[in-house]
Tab-separated table of C-alpha atoms in Angstrom:
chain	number	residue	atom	x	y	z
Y	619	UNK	CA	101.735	91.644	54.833
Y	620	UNK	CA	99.502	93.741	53.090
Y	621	UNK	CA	100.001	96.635	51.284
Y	622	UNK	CA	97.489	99.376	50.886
Y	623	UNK	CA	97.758	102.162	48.543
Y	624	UNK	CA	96.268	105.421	50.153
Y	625	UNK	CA	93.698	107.881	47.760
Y	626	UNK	CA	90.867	106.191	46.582
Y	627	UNK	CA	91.396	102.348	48.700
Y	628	UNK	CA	91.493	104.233	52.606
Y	629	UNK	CA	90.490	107.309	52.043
Y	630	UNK	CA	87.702	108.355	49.325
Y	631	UNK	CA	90.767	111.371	48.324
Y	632	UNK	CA	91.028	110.768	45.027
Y	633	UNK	CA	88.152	112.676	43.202
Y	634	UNK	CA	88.885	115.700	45.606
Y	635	UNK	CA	92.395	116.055	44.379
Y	636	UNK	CA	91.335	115.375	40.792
Y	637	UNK	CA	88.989	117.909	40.974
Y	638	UNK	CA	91.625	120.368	41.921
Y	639	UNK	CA	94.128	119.422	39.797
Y	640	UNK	CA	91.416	120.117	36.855
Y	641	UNK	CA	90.830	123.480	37.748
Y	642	UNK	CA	94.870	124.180	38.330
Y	643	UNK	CA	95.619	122.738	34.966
Y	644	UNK	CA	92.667	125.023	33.099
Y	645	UNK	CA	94.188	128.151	35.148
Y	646	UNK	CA	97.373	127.275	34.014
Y	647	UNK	CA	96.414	126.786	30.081
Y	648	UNK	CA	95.235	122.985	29.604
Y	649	UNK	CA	92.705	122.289	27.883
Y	650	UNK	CA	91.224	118.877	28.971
Y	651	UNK	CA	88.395	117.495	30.390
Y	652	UNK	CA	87.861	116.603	33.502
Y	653	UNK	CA	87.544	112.753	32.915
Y	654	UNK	CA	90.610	113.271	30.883
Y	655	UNK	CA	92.152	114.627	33.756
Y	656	UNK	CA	91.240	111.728	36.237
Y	657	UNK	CA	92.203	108.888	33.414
Y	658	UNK	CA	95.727	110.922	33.079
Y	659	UNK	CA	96.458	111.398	36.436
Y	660	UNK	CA	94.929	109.074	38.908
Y	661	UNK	CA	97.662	107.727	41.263
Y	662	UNK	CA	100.262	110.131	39.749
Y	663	UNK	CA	103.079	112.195	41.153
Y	664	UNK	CA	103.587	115.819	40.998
Y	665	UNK	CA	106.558	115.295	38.673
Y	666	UNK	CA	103.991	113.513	36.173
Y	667	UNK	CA	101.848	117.157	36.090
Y	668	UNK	CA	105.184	119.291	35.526
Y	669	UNK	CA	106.249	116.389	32.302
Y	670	UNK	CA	102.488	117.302	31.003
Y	671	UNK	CA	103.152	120.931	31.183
Y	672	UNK	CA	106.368	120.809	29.633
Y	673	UNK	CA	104.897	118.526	27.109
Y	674	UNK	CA	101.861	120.768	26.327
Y	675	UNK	CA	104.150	123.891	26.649
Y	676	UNK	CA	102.950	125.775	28.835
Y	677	UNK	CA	104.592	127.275	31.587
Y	678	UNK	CA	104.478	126.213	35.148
Y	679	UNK	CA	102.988	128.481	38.009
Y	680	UNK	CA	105.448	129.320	40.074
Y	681	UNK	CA	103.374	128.809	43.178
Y	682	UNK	CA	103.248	125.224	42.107
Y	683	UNK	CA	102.496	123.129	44.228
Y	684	UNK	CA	102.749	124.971	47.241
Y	685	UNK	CA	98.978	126.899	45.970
Y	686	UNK	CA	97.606	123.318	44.702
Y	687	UNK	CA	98.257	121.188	47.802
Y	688	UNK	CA	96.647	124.663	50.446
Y	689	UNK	CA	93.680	124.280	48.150
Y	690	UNK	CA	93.629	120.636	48.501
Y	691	UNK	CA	93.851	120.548	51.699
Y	692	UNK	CA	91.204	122.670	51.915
Y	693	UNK	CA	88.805	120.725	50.162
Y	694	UNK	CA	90.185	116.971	51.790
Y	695	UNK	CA	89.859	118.593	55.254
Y	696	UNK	CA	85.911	119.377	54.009
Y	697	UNK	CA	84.994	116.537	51.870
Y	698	UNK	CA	87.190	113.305	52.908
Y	699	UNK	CA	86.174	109.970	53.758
Y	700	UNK	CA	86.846	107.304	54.450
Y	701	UNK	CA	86.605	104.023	51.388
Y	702	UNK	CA	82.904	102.272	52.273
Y	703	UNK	CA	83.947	99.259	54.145
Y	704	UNK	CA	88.051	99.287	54.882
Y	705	UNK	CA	87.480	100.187	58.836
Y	706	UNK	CA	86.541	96.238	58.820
Y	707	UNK	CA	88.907	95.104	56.701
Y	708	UNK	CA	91.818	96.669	58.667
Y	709	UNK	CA	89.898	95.359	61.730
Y	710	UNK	CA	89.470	91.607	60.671
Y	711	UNK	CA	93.685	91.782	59.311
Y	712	UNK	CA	94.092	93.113	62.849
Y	713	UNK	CA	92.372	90.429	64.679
Y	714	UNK	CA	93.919	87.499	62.282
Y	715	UNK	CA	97.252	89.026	63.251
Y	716	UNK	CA	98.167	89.757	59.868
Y	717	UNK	CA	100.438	93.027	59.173
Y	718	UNK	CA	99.460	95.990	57.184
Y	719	UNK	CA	100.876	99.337	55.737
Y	720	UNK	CA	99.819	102.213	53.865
Y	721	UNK	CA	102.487	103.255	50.853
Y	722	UNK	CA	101.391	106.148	48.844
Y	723	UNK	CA	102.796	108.336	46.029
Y	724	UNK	CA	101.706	111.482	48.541
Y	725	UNK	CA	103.841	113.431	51.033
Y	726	UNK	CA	103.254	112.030	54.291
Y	727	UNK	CA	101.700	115.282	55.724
Y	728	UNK	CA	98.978	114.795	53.123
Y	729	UNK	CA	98.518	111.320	53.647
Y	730	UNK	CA	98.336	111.396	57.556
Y	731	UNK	CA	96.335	114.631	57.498
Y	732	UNK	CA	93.682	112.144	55.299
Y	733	UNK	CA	93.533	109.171	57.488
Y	734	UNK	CA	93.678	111.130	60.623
Y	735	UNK	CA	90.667	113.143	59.327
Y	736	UNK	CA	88.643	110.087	58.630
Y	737	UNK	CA	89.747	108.092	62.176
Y	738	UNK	CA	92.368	105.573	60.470
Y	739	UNK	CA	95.653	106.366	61.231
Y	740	UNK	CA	95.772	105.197	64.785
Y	741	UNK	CA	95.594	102.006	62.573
Y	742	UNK	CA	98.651	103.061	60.690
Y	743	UNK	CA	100.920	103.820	63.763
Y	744	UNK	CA	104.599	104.332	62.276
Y	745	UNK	CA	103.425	101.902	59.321
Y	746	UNK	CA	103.086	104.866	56.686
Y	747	UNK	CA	105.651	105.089	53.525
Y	748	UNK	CA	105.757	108.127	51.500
Y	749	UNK	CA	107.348	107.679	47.580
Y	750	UNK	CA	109.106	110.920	48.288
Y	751	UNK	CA	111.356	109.504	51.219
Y	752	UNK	CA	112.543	106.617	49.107
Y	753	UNK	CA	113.478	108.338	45.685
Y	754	UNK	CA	111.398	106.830	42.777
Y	755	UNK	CA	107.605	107.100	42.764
Y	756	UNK	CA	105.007	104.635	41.721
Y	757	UNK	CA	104.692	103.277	38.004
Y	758	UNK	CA	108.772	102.312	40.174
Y	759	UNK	CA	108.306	99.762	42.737
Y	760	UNK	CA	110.652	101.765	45.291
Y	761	UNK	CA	107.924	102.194	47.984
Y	762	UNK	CA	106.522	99.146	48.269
Y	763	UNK	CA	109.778	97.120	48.040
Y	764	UNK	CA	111.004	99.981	50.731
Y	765	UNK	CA	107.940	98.694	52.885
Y	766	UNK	CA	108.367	95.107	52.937
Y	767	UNK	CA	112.149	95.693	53.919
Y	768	UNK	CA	111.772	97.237	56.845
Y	769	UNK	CA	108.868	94.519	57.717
Y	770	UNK	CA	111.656	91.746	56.877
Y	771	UNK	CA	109.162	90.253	54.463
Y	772	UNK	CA	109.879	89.082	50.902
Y	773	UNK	CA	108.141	90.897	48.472
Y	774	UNK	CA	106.228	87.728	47.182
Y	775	UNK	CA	104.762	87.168	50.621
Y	776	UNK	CA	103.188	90.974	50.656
Y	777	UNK	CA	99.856	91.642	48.767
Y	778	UNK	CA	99.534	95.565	47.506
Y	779	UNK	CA	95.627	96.978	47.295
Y	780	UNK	CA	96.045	99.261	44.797
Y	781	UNK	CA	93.334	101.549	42.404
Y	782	UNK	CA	95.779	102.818	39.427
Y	783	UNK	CA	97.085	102.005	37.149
Y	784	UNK	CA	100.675	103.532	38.193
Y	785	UNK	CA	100.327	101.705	41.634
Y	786	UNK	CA	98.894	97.999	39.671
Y	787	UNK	CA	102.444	98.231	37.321
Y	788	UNK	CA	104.605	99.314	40.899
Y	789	UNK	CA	103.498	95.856	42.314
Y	790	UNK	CA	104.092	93.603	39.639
Y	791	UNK	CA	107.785	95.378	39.188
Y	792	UNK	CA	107.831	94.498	43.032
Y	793	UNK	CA	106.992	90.738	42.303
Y	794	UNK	CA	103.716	91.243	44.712
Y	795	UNK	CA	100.686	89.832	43.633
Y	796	UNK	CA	97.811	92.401	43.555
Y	797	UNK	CA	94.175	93.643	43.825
Y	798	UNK	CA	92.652	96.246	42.176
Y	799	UNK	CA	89.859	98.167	43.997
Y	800	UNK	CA	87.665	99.794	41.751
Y	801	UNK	CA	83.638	100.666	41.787
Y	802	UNK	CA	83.574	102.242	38.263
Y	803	UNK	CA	84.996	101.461	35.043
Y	804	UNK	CA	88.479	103.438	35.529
Y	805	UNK	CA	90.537	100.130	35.039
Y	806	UNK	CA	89.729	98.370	32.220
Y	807	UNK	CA	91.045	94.875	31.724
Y	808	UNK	CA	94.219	96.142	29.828
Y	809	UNK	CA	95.559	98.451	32.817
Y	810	UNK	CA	94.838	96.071	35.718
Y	811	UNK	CA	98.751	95.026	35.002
Y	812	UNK	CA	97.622	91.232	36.155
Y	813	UNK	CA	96.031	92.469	39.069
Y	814	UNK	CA	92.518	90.686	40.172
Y	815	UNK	CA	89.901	93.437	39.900
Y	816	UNK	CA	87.345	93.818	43.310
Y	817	UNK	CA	84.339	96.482	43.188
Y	818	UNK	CA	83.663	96.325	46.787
Y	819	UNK	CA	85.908	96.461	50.443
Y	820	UNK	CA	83.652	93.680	51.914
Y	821	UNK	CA	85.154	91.364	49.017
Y	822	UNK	CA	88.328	91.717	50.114
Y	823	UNK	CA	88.505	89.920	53.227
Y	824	UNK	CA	87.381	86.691	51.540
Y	825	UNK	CA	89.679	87.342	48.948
Y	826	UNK	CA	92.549	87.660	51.069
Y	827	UNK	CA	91.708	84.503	52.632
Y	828	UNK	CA	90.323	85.948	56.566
């Protein structure tokens, strides 16, 4: 089975939330760049913002996250698309018979607002895992060990596409070997957690062997 993260391998998400979250943590007293911001908190959770708050001392909103996740939807409903290249890769796993999921860090509303707005979650029918319905989020393996379960496949026979580095150290704690998807320099060779890089979805089919 494989295993695909959702932000920035399905759906091109990622620098829309970033984007967001920069201009929430300013407003709330940060001081940080914005490629700070994405190298902090690519593939993070909410509860990984509220730590850096606490850290930095500052207070946190108390519309958080309710106000963030209205203005990113906002944004994803104007701006999202779909990852150059993955319709075909989904298609050619499809025709080779070969199972796929989508496990995410996001709440599922988020995550199937994305791929229904870009035309891939009739792919994704009641295959979609959320980190919040199973406890732990990603650096923890929980999701992705939560997801092969309920497939009745061993973690070692699953294969995770992943971008971050939080999702990259999930599936080596889940004993599932792992790609990273990148097309810029965000993982450098000491974050890739073992993981063989890619730069490009129509690599990905060869490398998974279709």
């Amino acid at each position: 089975m494989v295993i695909f993260d959702c932000d920035g391998v399905l759906v091109d998400s990622e620098p829309i939330f970033l984007r967001v979250l920069h201009r929430f943590l300013l407003f709330a007293g940060a001081s940080l760049s914005h490629a700070d911001c994405c190298r902090q908190f690519i593939g993070k959770s909410k509860a990984d913002v509220e730590i850096y708050l606490e850290e930095q001392g500052l207070a946190i909103p108390a519309d958080w996250p309710d106000a963030f996740y209205d203005q990113a939807m906002i944004e994803l409903g104007r701006d999202c698309k779909a990852v150059d290249g993955i319709r075909e890769v989904l298609q050619a796993l499809a025709q080779s018979g070969i199972p796929f999921c989508a496990a995410s860090n996001g709440l599922r509303d988020k995550i199937e607002f994305t791929l229904s707005h870009t035309g891939l979650l009739p792919l994704f029918e009641n295959r979609i895992f959320s980190a919040y319905e199973v406890g732990r989020s990603k650096p923890a393996p929980d999701v992705f060990l939560h997801a092969a379960s309920l497939h009745g496949i061993a973690p070692e026979r699953c294969t995770v596409i992943e971008d971050s580095p939080s999702g990259l150290e999930a599936a080596q704690a889940a004993g599932m070997p792992c790609f990273a998807y990148s097309d810029t320099d965000a993982l450098p060779p000491g974050r890739l957690f073992g993981a063989q890089p890619f730069s490009a979805m129509w690599q990905l089919p060869a490398l998974l062997g279709l």
